[in-house]
PDB file of C-alpha atoms in Angstrom:
ATOM      1  CA  UNK A 568       0.090   0.055  -0.161  1.00 41.00           C
ATOM      2  CA  UNK A 569       1.394   3.362  -0.814  1.00 43.00           C
ATOM      3  CA  UNK A 570       1.037   6.446   1.505  1.00 43.00           C
ATOM      4  CA  UNK A 571      -0.275   9.750   0.283  1.00 50.00           C
ATOM      5  CA  UNK A 572       1.510  11.622   3.251  1.00 51.00           C
ATOM      6  CA  UNK A 573       3.957  14.161   1.961  1.00 62.00           C
ATOM      7  CA  UNK A 574       7.756  13.311   2.147  1.00 84.00           C
ATOM      8  CA  UNK A 575       9.529  14.758   5.137  1.00 92.00           C
ATOM      9  CA  UNK A 576      11.798  17.573   4.204  1.00 97.00           C
ATOM     10  CA  UNK A 577      14.814  19.186   5.712  1.00 98.00           C
ATOM     11  CA  UNK A 578      14.131  22.781   6.983  1.00 98.00           C
ATOM     12  CA  UNK A 579      16.489  25.314   8.248  1.00 98.00           C
ATOM     13  CA  UNK A 580      15.478  28.460  10.017  1.00 98.00           C
ATOM     14  CA  UNK A 581      18.190  31.121  10.281  1.00 98.00           C
ATOM     15  CA  UNK A 582      17.454  33.376  13.369  1.00 94.00           C
ATOM     16  CA  UNK A 583      15.703  32.625  16.577  1.00 91.00           C
ATOM     17  CA  UNK A 584      14.003  35.935  17.238  1.00 90.00           C
ATOM     18  CA  UNK A 585      10.400  36.485  17.378  1.00 90.00           C
ATOM     19  CA  UNK A 586       9.648  35.721  13.756  1.00 93.00           C
ATOM     20  CA  UNK A 587      12.091  32.793  13.367  1.00 95.00           C
ATOM     21  CA  UNK A 588      11.531  31.321  16.728  1.00 94.00           C
ATOM     22  CA  UNK A 589       7.732  31.148  16.261  1.00 94.00           C
ATOM     23  CA  UNK A 590       8.352  29.528  12.797  1.00 96.00           C
ATOM     24  CA  UNK A 591      10.895  26.984  14.109  1.00 96.00           C
ATOM     25  CA  UNK A 592       8.811  26.177  17.138  1.00 95.00           C
ATOM     26  CA  UNK A 593       5.573  25.793  14.995  1.00 96.00           C
ATOM     27  CA  UNK A 594       7.140  23.449  12.553  1.00 97.00           C
ATOM     28  CA  UNK A 595       8.936  21.409  15.130  1.00 96.00           C
ATOM     29  CA  UNK A 596       5.826  21.075  17.135  1.00 96.00           C
ATOM     30  CA  UNK A 597       3.809  19.992  13.912  1.00 96.00           C
ATOM     31  CA  UNK A 598       6.437  17.207  13.674  1.00 95.00           C
ATOM     32  CA  UNK A 599       6.101  16.696   9.898  1.00 96.00           C
ATOM     33  CA  UNK A 600       9.407  17.808   8.763  1.00 97.00           C
ATOM     34  CA  UNK A 601      13.101  17.699  10.067  1.00 97.00           C
ATOM     35  CA  UNK A 602      13.772  21.163  11.457  1.00 97.00           C
ATOM     36  CA  UNK A 603      17.024  22.696  12.494  1.00 97.00           C
ATOM     37  CA  UNK A 604      17.614  26.254  13.782  1.00 96.00           C
ATOM     38  CA  UNK A 605      20.638  28.420  13.346  1.00 96.00           C
ATOM     39  CA  UNK A 606      21.680  30.821  15.962  1.00 90.00           C
ATOM     40  CA  UNK A 607      24.255  32.460  18.203  1.00 89.00           C
ATOM     41  CA  UNK A 608      23.740  30.222  21.165  1.00 89.00           C
ATOM     42  CA  UNK A 609      22.934  26.492  21.908  1.00 90.00           C
ATOM     43  CA  UNK A 610      19.435  25.667  22.950  1.00 90.00           C
ATOM     44  CA  UNK A 611      17.904  22.382  23.806  1.00 92.00           C
ATOM     45  CA  UNK A 612      14.268  23.227  24.205  1.00 93.00           C
ATOM     46  CA  UNK A 613      12.021  26.234  23.538  1.00 94.00           C
ATOM     47  CA  UNK A 614       8.650  27.164  25.086  1.00 95.00           C
ATOM     48  CA  UNK A 615       6.385  28.523  22.022  1.00 92.00           C
ATOM     49  CA  UNK A 616       3.200  30.246  22.858  1.00 92.00           C
ATOM     50  CA  UNK A 617       1.042  29.731  19.835  1.00 91.00           C
ATOM     51  CA  UNK A 618      -2.418  31.235  19.207  1.00 91.00           C
ATOM     52  CA  UNK A 619      -4.234  28.411  20.534  1.00 90.00           C
ATOM     53  CA  UNK A 620      -1.708  26.475  22.876  1.00 91.00           C
ATOM     54  CA  UNK A 621       1.482  26.878  24.746  1.00 92.00           C
ATOM     55  CA  UNK A 622       3.831  23.889  23.977  1.00 94.00           C
ATOM     56  CA  UNK A 623       7.378  22.970  24.720  1.00 95.00           C
ATOM     57  CA  UNK A 624       9.506  21.487  21.960  1.00 95.00           C
ATOM     58  CA  UNK A 625      12.954  20.022  21.682  1.00 95.00           C
ATOM     59  CA  UNK A 626      15.035  22.134  19.568  1.00 93.00           C
ATOM     60  CA  UNK A 627      18.335  21.241  17.175  1.00 94.00           C
ATOM     61  CA  UNK A 628      20.236  24.324  17.212  1.00 95.00           C
ATOM     62  CA  UNK A 629      23.411  24.720  15.178  1.00 96.00           C
ATOM     63  CA  UNK A 630      25.798  27.653  16.259  1.00 96.00           C
ATOM     64  CA  UNK A 631      28.456  27.123  13.537  1.00 96.00           C
ATOM     65  CA  UNK A 632      27.964  27.075   9.812  1.00 97.00           C
ATOM     66  CA  UNK A 633      30.645  24.454   9.447  1.00 96.00           C
ATOM     67  CA  UNK A 634      28.210  21.972  10.916  1.00 96.00           C
ATOM     68  CA  UNK A 635      25.531  22.497   8.438  1.00 97.00           C
ATOM     69  CA  UNK A 636      24.639  20.909   5.042  1.00 97.00           C
ATOM     70  CA  UNK A 637      22.188  21.776   2.174  1.00 98.00           C
ATOM     71  CA  UNK A 638      18.491  21.429   3.134  1.00 98.00           C
ATOM     72  CA  UNK A 639      15.114  21.600   1.147  1.00 98.00           C
ATOM     73  CA  UNK A 640      14.078  24.765   2.709  1.00 98.00           C
ATOM     74  CA  UNK A 641      15.641  27.846   4.241  1.00 98.00           C
ATOM     75  CA  UNK A 642      13.576  30.220   6.323  1.00 98.00           C
ATOM     76  CA  UNK A 643      15.775  33.479   6.581  1.00 98.00           C
ATOM     77  CA  UNK A 644      14.250  35.370   9.407  1.00 97.00           C
ATOM     78  CA  UNK A 645      16.782  37.822  10.423  1.00 95.00           C
ATOM     79  CA  UNK A 646      16.389  41.474   9.867  1.00 92.00           C
ATOM     80  CA  UNK A 647      17.432  42.648   6.437  1.00 92.00           C
ATOM     81  CA  UNK A 648      20.411  44.452   7.696  1.00 91.00           C
ATOM     82  CA  UNK A 649      21.773  41.224   9.136  1.00 92.00           C
ATOM     83  CA  UNK A 650      21.647  39.325   5.974  1.00 95.00           C
ATOM     84  CA  UNK A 651      25.416  39.628   5.406  1.00 94.00           C
ATOM     85  CA  UNK A 652      26.009  38.159   8.888  1.00 93.00           C
ATOM     86  CA  UNK A 653      23.650  35.113   7.746  1.00 96.00           C
ATOM     87  CA  UNK A 654      25.886  34.777   4.493  1.00 97.00           C
ATOM     88  CA  UNK A 655      27.826  31.899   5.753  1.00 97.00           C
ATOM     89  CA  UNK A 656      24.755  29.794   6.882  1.00 98.00           C
ATOM     90  CA  UNK A 657      23.200  30.500   3.522  1.00 98.00           C
ATOM     91  CA  UNK A 658      26.418  29.217   1.673  1.00 98.00           C
ATOM     92  CA  UNK A 659      26.312  26.205   3.919  1.00 98.00           C
ATOM     93  CA  UNK A 660      22.506  25.411   3.790  1.00 98.00           C
ATOM     94  CA  UNK A 661      21.718  26.188   0.207  1.00 98.00           C
ATOM     95  CA  UNK A 662      22.012  23.879  -2.869  1.00 97.00           C
ATOM     96  CA  UNK A 663      20.598  23.909  -6.377  1.00 97.00           C
ATOM     97  CA  UNK A 664      17.278  22.474  -5.092  1.00 97.00           C
ATOM     98  CA  UNK A 665      16.941  24.571  -1.912  1.00 98.00           C
ATOM     99  CA  UNK A 666      14.138  27.094  -1.621  1.00 98.00           C
ATOM    100  CA  UNK A 667      14.975  30.205   0.545  1.00 98.00           C
ATOM    101  CA  UNK A 668      11.814  31.791   1.920  1.00 98.00           C
ATOM    102  CA  UNK A 669      12.867  35.407   2.768  1.00 98.00           C
ATOM    103  CA  UNK A 670      10.901  36.477   5.697  1.00 97.00           C
ATOM    104  CA  UNK A 671      12.095  39.835   5.891  1.00 95.00           C
ATOM    105  CA  UNK A 672      11.003  43.361   5.201  1.00 92.00           C
ATOM    106  CA  UNK A 673      11.449  45.337   1.948  1.00 91.00           C
ATOM    107  CA  UNK A 674      10.863  44.479  -1.885  1.00 92.00           C
ATOM    108  CA  UNK A 675      14.373  43.189  -2.830  1.00 89.00           C
ATOM    109  CA  UNK A 676      14.245  39.813  -1.352  1.00 92.00           C
ATOM    110  CA  UNK A 677      15.965  37.917  -4.119  1.00 92.00           C
ATOM    111  CA  UNK A 678      18.590  40.465  -4.688  1.00 92.00           C
ATOM    112  CA  UNK A 679      19.465  40.574  -1.028  1.00 93.00           C
ATOM    113  CA  UNK A 680      20.334  36.885  -0.600  1.00 96.00           C
ATOM    114  CA  UNK A 681      21.703  36.541  -4.329  1.00 95.00           C
ATOM    115  CA  UNK A 682      25.531  36.856  -3.156  1.00 96.00           C
ATOM    116  CA  UNK A 683      25.078  33.970  -0.681  1.00 97.00           C
ATOM    117  CA  UNK A 684      22.615  31.628  -1.985  1.00 97.00           C
ATOM    118  CA  UNK A 685      24.288  30.431  -5.154  1.00 95.00           C
ATOM    119  CA  UNK A 686      21.509  28.758  -7.374  1.00 96.00           C
ATOM    120  CA  UNK A 687      18.876  28.361  -4.809  1.00 98.00           C
ATOM    121  CA  UNK A 688      15.575  29.686  -5.406  1.00 97.00           C
ATOM    122  CA  UNK A 689      14.402  32.900  -3.299  1.00 97.00           C
ATOM    123  CA  UNK A 690      10.674  33.149  -2.268  1.00 98.00           C
ATOM    124  CA  UNK A 691       9.748  36.680  -0.902  1.00 97.00           C
ATOM    125  CA  UNK A 692       7.421  36.415   1.952  1.00 97.00           C
ATOM    126  CA  UNK A 693       5.557  39.290   3.729  1.00 95.00           C
ATOM    127  CA  UNK A 694       5.153  38.612   7.246  1.00 93.00           C
ATOM    128  CA  UNK A 695       1.983  39.884   9.006  1.00 90.00           C
ATOM    129  CA  UNK A 696       2.148  37.643  12.358  1.00 89.00           C
ATOM    130  CA  UNK A 697       3.395  39.001  15.469  1.00 85.00           C
ATOM    131  CA  UNK A 698       6.494  37.139  16.831  1.00 88.00           C
ATOM    132  CA  UNK A 699       7.854  38.117  20.191  1.00 85.00           C
ATOM    133  CA  UNK A 700      11.021  36.705  21.846  1.00 87.00           C
ATOM    134  CA  UNK A 701      10.365  36.867  25.495  1.00 89.00           C
ATOM    135  CA  UNK A 702      13.503  35.077  26.424  1.00 91.00           C
ATOM    136  CA  UNK A 703      16.311  33.056  24.845  1.00 88.00           C
ATOM    137  CA  UNK A 704      14.032  29.881  25.281  1.00 91.00           C
ATOM    138  CA  UNK A 705      10.664  31.297  24.955  1.00 94.00           C
ATOM    139  CA  UNK A 706       8.581  33.120  21.980  1.00 91.00           C
ATOM    140  CA  UNK A 707       5.075  33.964  21.508  1.00 91.00           C
ATOM    141  CA  UNK A 708       3.143  34.203  18.236  1.00 91.00           C
ATOM    142  CA  UNK A 709       0.005  35.987  17.681  1.00 89.00           C
ATOM    143  CA  UNK A 710      -2.216  36.629  14.792  1.00 90.00           C
ATOM    144  CA  UNK A 711      -2.796  40.181  13.663  1.00 84.00           C
ATOM    145  CA  UNK A 712      -4.241  39.808  10.315  1.00 81.00           C
ATOM    146  CA  UNK A 713      -6.729  37.570   8.161  1.00 86.00           C
ATOM    147  CA  UNK A 714      -3.419  35.573   7.152  1.00 92.00           C
ATOM    148  CA  UNK A 715      -0.065  35.372   8.905  1.00 94.00           C
ATOM    149  CA  UNK A 716       1.843  35.519   5.727  1.00 96.00           C
ATOM    150  CA  UNK A 717       1.336  36.444   1.984  1.00 96.00           C
ATOM    151  CA  UNK A 718       3.297  34.860  -0.917  1.00 97.00           C
ATOM    152  CA  UNK A 719       3.364  35.402  -4.765  1.00 97.00           C
ATOM    153  CA  UNK A 720       0.677  33.557  -6.581  1.00 97.00           C
ATOM    154  CA  UNK A 721       3.134  30.752  -7.699  1.00 97.00           C
ATOM    155  CA  UNK A 722       3.675  27.084  -7.656  1.00 97.00           C
ATOM    156  CA  UNK A 723       6.722  27.756  -5.117  1.00 98.00           C
ATOM    157  CA  UNK A 724       4.624  29.507  -2.774  1.00 98.00           C
ATOM    158  CA  UNK A 725       2.028  26.634  -2.823  1.00 97.00           C
ATOM    159  CA  UNK A 726       4.984  24.400  -2.009  1.00 97.00           C
ATOM    160  CA  UNK A 727       5.716  26.666   0.973  1.00 98.00           C
ATOM    161  CA  UNK A 728       1.903  26.598   2.101  1.00 97.00           C
ATOM    162  CA  UNK A 729       2.155  22.784   1.898  1.00 97.00           C
ATOM    163  CA  UNK A 730       5.165  22.922   4.252  1.00 97.00           C
ATOM    164  CA  UNK A 731       3.434  24.917   6.904  1.00 97.00           C
ATOM    165  CA  UNK A 732       0.414  22.514   6.889  1.00 96.00           C
ATOM    166  CA  UNK A 733      -0.163  21.474  10.529  1.00 95.00           C
ATOM    167  CA  UNK A 734       1.028  24.776  11.824  1.00 96.00           C
ATOM    168  CA  UNK A 735      -0.967  27.655  12.938  1.00 95.00           C
ATOM    169  CA  UNK A 736       0.989  29.874  10.445  1.00 97.00           C
ATOM    170  CA  UNK A 737      -1.737  30.752   7.872  1.00 96.00           C
ATOM    171  CA  UNK A 738      -0.256  31.604   4.415  1.00 97.00           C
ATOM    172  CA  UNK A 739      -1.981  32.773   1.466  1.00 97.00           C
ATOM    173  CA  UNK A 740      -0.948  33.269  -2.109  1.00 97.00           C
ATOM    174  CA  UNK A 741      -1.760  36.814  -3.282  1.00 96.00           C
ATOM    175  CA  UNK A 742      -2.030  37.805  -6.771  1.00 96.00           C
ATOM    176  CA  UNK A 743      -1.776  41.449  -5.464  1.00 95.00           C
ATOM    177  CA  UNK A 744       1.524  40.462  -3.893  1.00 96.00           C
ATOM    178  CA  UNK A 745       3.513  43.500  -5.400  1.00 95.00           C
ATOM    179  CA  UNK A 746       0.738  45.785  -4.151  1.00 96.00           C
ATOM    180  CA  UNK A 747       0.878  44.232  -0.796  1.00 95.00           C
ATOM    181  CA  UNK A 748       4.866  44.675  -0.526  1.00 95.00           C
ATOM    182  CA  UNK A 749       4.596  48.403  -1.322  1.00 97.00           C
ATOM    183  CA  UNK A 750       1.524  48.790   0.962  1.00 95.00           C
ATOM    184  CA  UNK A 751       3.563  47.530   3.937  1.00 94.00           C
ATOM    185  CA  UNK A 752       6.804  49.462   2.690  1.00 97.00           C
ATOM    186  CA  UNK A 753       4.769  52.848   2.833  1.00 97.00           C
ATOM    187  CA  UNK A 754       3.950  52.076   6.337  1.00 95.00           C
ATOM    188  CA  UNK A 755       7.428  51.146   7.235  1.00 95.00           C
ATOM    189  CA  UNK A 756       9.131  54.327   5.718  1.00 97.00           C
ATOM    190  CA  UNK A 757       6.912  56.384   7.855  1.00 97.00           C
ATOM    191  CA  UNK A 758       6.557  54.604  11.239  1.00 95.00           C
ATOM    192  CA  UNK A 759      10.035  53.122  11.613  1.00 95.00           C
ATOM    193  CA  UNK A 760      12.454  56.159  10.481  1.00 97.00           C
ATOM    194  CA  UNK A 761      10.437  58.843  12.543  1.00 98.00           C
ATOM    195  CA  UNK A 762      10.470  56.751  15.600  1.00 96.00           C
ATOM    196  CA  UNK A 763      14.169  55.707  15.529  1.00 97.00           C
ATOM    197  CA  UNK A 764      15.317  59.343  14.740  1.00 98.00           C
ATOM    198  CA  UNK A 765      13.251  61.048  17.321  1.00 98.00           C
ATOM    199  CA  UNK A 766      13.493  58.165  20.109  1.00 97.00           C
ATOM    200  CA  UNK A 767       9.986  58.436  20.522  1.00 97.00           C
ATOM    201  CA  UNK A 768       7.265  56.105  20.443  1.00 94.00           C
ATOM    202  CA  UNK A 769       4.285  56.339  17.534  1.00 94.00           C
ATOM    203  CA  UNK A 770       2.405  59.006  19.368  1.00 96.00           C
ATOM    204  CA  UNK A 771       5.000  61.330  17.811  1.00 98.00           C
ATOM    205  CA  UNK A 772       3.108  60.884  14.500  1.00 97.00           C
ATOM    206  CA  UNK A 773       0.492  62.931  15.777  1.00 97.00           C
ATOM    207  CA  UNK A 774       2.348  66.014  15.600  1.00 98.00           C
ATOM    208  CA  UNK A 775       1.413  68.408  12.922  1.00 98.00           C
ATOM    209  CA  UNK A 776       4.910  69.016  11.668  1.00 98.00           C
ATOM    210  CA  UNK A 777       5.627  65.270  11.832  1.00 98.00           C
ATOM    211  CA  UNK A 778       2.523  64.761   9.799  1.00 98.00           C
ATOM    212  CA  UNK A 779       3.685  67.188   6.918  1.00 98.00           C
ATOM    213  CA  UNK A 780       6.913  65.412   6.762  1.00 98.00           C
ATOM    214  CA  UNK A 781       5.364  61.857   6.510  1.00 98.00           C
ATOM    215  CA  UNK A 782       2.899  63.152   4.012  1.00 98.00           C
ATOM    216  CA  UNK A 783       5.894  64.145   1.671  1.00 98.00           C
ATOM    217  CA  UNK A 784       7.592  60.737   2.420  1.00 98.00           C
ATOM    218  CA  UNK A 785       4.486  59.088   1.407  1.00 98.00           C
ATOM    219  CA  UNK A 786       3.841  61.063  -1.868  1.00 98.00           C
ATOM    220  CA  UNK A 787       7.402  60.493  -2.980  1.00 98.00           C
ATOM    221  CA  UNK A 788       7.013  56.594  -2.367  1.00 98.00           C
ATOM    222  CA  UNK A 789       3.562  56.419  -3.975  1.00 98.00           C
ATOM    223  CA  UNK A 790       4.884  57.947  -7.170  1.00 98.00           C
ATOM    224  CA  UNK A 791       7.795  55.280  -7.056  1.00 98.00           C
ATOM    225  CA  UNK A 792       5.265  52.376  -6.466  1.00 97.00           C
ATOM    226  CA  UNK A 793       3.236  53.454  -9.466  1.00 97.00           C
ATOM    227  CA  UNK A 794       6.233  53.455 -11.720  1.00 97.00           C
ATOM    228  CA  UNK A 795       7.026  50.042 -10.180  1.00 95.00           C
ATOM    229  CA  UNK A 796       3.759  48.782 -11.325  1.00 95.00           C
ATOM    230  CA  UNK A 797       2.444  47.988  -7.963  1.00 95.00           C
ATOM    231  CA  UNK A 798      -0.984  48.932  -8.747  1.00 95.00           C
ATOM    232  CA  UNK A 799      -1.956  50.957  -5.733  1.00 97.00           C
ATOM    233  CA  UNK A 800      -4.967  53.359  -5.646  1.00 96.00           C
ATOM    234  CA  UNK A 801      -4.153  57.056  -6.318  1.00 96.00           C
ATOM    235  CA  UNK A 802      -5.190  57.712  -2.732  1.00 97.00           C
ATOM    236  CA  UNK A 803      -2.601  55.439  -1.183  1.00 97.00           C
ATOM    237  CA  UNK A 804      -0.527  58.140   0.363  1.00 98.00           C
ATOM    238  CA  UNK A 805      -3.378  59.775   2.212  1.00 98.00           C
ATOM    239  CA  UNK A 806      -4.943  56.337   2.996  1.00 97.00           C
ATOM    240  CA  UNK A 807      -1.436  55.195   4.732  1.00 97.00           C
ATOM    241  CA  UNK A 808      -1.136  58.646   6.559  1.00 97.00           C
ATOM    242  CA  UNK A 809      -4.667  58.273   7.914  1.00 96.00           C
ATOM    243  CA  UNK A 810      -3.901  54.341   8.958  1.00 93.00           C
ATOM    244  CA  UNK A 811      -0.634  55.284  10.773  1.00 94.00           C
ATOM    245  CA  UNK A 812      -2.333  57.995  12.904  1.00 96.00           C
ATOM    246  CA  UNK A 813      -4.767  54.956  14.222  1.00 92.00           C
ATOM    247  CA  UNK A 814      -1.887  53.301  15.610  1.00 92.00           C
ATOM    248  CA  UNK A 815      -1.338  52.998  19.467  1.00 89.00           C
ATOM    249  CA  UNK A 816       0.446  56.074  20.670  1.00 93.00           C
ATOM    250  CA  UNK A 817       2.503  53.719  23.194  1.00 90.00           C
ATOM    251  CA  UNK A 818       3.799  51.376  20.399  1.00 86.00           C
ATOM    252  CA  UNK A 819       7.367  51.456  19.377  1.00 86.00           C
ATOM    253  CA  UNK A 820       8.642  50.076  16.253  1.00 89.00           C
ATOM    254  CA  UNK A 821      11.296  47.673  15.139  1.00 88.00           C
ATOM    255  CA  UNK A 822      13.711  50.378  14.134  1.00 93.00           C
ATOM    256  CA  UNK A 823      13.035  52.369  17.461  1.00 93.00           C
ATOM    257  CA  UNK A 824      13.777  49.424  19.557  1.00 90.00           C
ATOM    258  CA  UNK A 825      17.100  48.711  17.501  1.00 91.00           C
ATOM    259  CA  UNK A 826      17.924  52.498  17.915  1.00 95.00           C
ATOM    260  CA  UNK A 827      17.470  52.459  21.719  1.00 94.00           C
ATOM    261  CA  UNK A 828      19.568  49.184  21.880  1.00 91.00           C
ATOM    262  CA  UNK A 829      22.373  50.527  19.746  1.00 94.00           C
ATOM    263  CA  UNK A 830      21.714  48.058  16.887  1.00 92.00           C
ATOM    264  CA  UNK A 831      22.178  48.729  13.203  1.00 93.00           C
ATOM    265  CA  UNK A 832      19.136  49.861  11.440  1.00 95.00           C
ATOM    266  CA  UNK A 833      16.889  48.357   8.687  1.00 94.00           C
ATOM    267  CA  UNK A 834      17.345  51.562   6.648  1.00 96.00           C
ATOM    268  CA  UNK A 835      18.389  49.983   3.393  1.00 95.00           C
ATOM    269  CA  UNK A 836      15.633  47.565   2.996  1.00 94.00           C
ATOM    270  CA  UNK A 837      13.145  50.306   3.934  1.00 97.00           C
ATOM    271  CA  UNK A 838      13.833  53.743   2.907  1.00 98.00           C
ATOM    272  CA  UNK A 839      16.713  52.621   0.849  1.00 97.00           C
ATOM    273  CA  UNK A 840      14.399  50.540  -1.227  1.00 96.00           C
ATOM    274  CA  UNK A 841      12.438  53.576  -2.359  1.00 98.00           C
ATOM    275  CA  UNK A 842      15.331  55.640  -3.022  1.00 98.00           C
ATOM    276  CA  UNK A 843      16.932  53.004  -5.171  1.00 96.00           C
ATOM    277  CA  UNK A 844      13.596  52.315  -7.001  1.00 96.00           C
ATOM    278  CA  UNK A 845      13.086  55.995  -7.600  1.00 98.00           C
ATOM    279  CA  UNK A 846      16.680  56.295  -9.189  1.00 98.00           C
ATOM    280  CA  UNK A 847      15.838  53.316 -11.542  1.00 96.00           C
ATOM    281  CA  UNK A 848      12.872  55.253 -12.705  1.00 97.00           C
ATOM    282  CA  UNK A 849      14.196  58.713 -12.817  1.00 98.00           C
ATOM    283  CA  UNK A 850      11.765  59.780  -9.989  1.00 98.00           C
ATOM    284  CA  UNK A 851      13.181  62.338  -7.416  1.00 97.00           C
ATOM    285  CA  UNK A 852      13.021  61.307  -3.838  1.00 98.00           C
ATOM    286  CA  UNK A 853      14.417  64.197  -1.787  1.00 98.00           C
ATOM    287  CA  UNK A 854      12.758  63.890   1.238  1.00 98.00           C
ATOM    288  CA  UNK A 855      13.335  59.902   1.453  1.00 98.00           C
ATOM    289  CA  UNK A 856      17.058  60.507   0.486  1.00 98.00           C
ATOM    290  CA  UNK A 857      17.390  62.981   3.348  1.00 98.00           C
ATOM    291  CA  UNK A 858      15.725  60.363   5.671  1.00 98.00           C
ATOM    292  CA  UNK A 859      18.038  57.824   4.400  1.00 98.00           C
ATOM    293  CA  UNK A 860      21.269  59.986   4.909  1.00 98.00           C
ATOM    294  CA  UNK A 861      20.279  60.358   8.620  1.00 98.00           C
ATOM    295  CA  UNK A 862      19.191  56.716   9.232  1.00 98.00           C
ATOM    296  CA  UNK A 863      22.637  55.805   7.485  1.00 97.00           C
ATOM    297  CA  UNK A 864      24.604  58.092   9.828  1.00 96.00           C
ATOM    298  CA  UNK A 865      22.681  56.842  12.901  1.00 96.00           C
ATOM    299  CA  UNK A 866      23.249  53.019  12.007  1.00 95.00           C
ATOM    300  CA  UNK A 867      26.926  53.647  11.363  1.00 93.00           C
ATOM    301  CA  UNK A 868      27.448  55.090  14.622  1.00 90.00           C
ATOM    302  CA  UNK A 869      25.830  52.283  16.411  1.00 85.00           C
ATOM    303  CA  UNK A 870      28.107  50.217  18.586  1.00 60.00           C
ATOM    304  CA  UNK A 871      30.914  52.968  18.205  1.00 57.00           C
TER     305      UNK A 871
END
């Protein structure tokens, strides 16, 4: 008798922060595939607070890329600015048949990993779920949208959805994937830089002078998105401005917390993506370019 059960696959998760820890824990708990995590410190077990249950799972964690071998899937969950630091892991884990699910912000997913992934296939992923690292061995995952991740409308994306079967991570194929990428990018180029540079939480977005700044940032980015063929509505800049003003005043942003902690900033994947795309299309982006210069200076000074 033949079995219709899908074959076990080898999955490596690079990064054990909130996003990666939740993904590694959920896949391990589902038990359908062989999962390893790649991190800085060894870890034998991890508590994972999933949306409907809290579980403790045994983890296989590698700390040296020299101990890794090519796998079927790599989930790259580090922040975009840390991709270079994950380069040795990608070189070790990627073979011609490997698919790299790039679970990072921005729009340049394939280009970002190209120097390290060889002939592996890049799958861009938009992450919506909230992953919080509570301790080295404890992460929490929460649903915050109708889907936890969005993917391009491709067969490769469907293979990733199949990989996640049995986990609470809800993935969808999105025919409007490019639009979704740019919608999230527009939010990120406002909330992240402003909170990081002011060292203030999102209540700062309520200031009239800050709203004038963010309107200019959004209008530039909307023009670039149109040139990129994102298919966003003409009102997207104003819509995004109204949306960010509804965010909790006491909420931070990932770049805000990185700035407070003295970590390098995700400037190139967010504001930098708008500036580079604008340059490709000959669209001026003076406000975003100025913001990028400030973010680069701040980021370069981290740790010095």
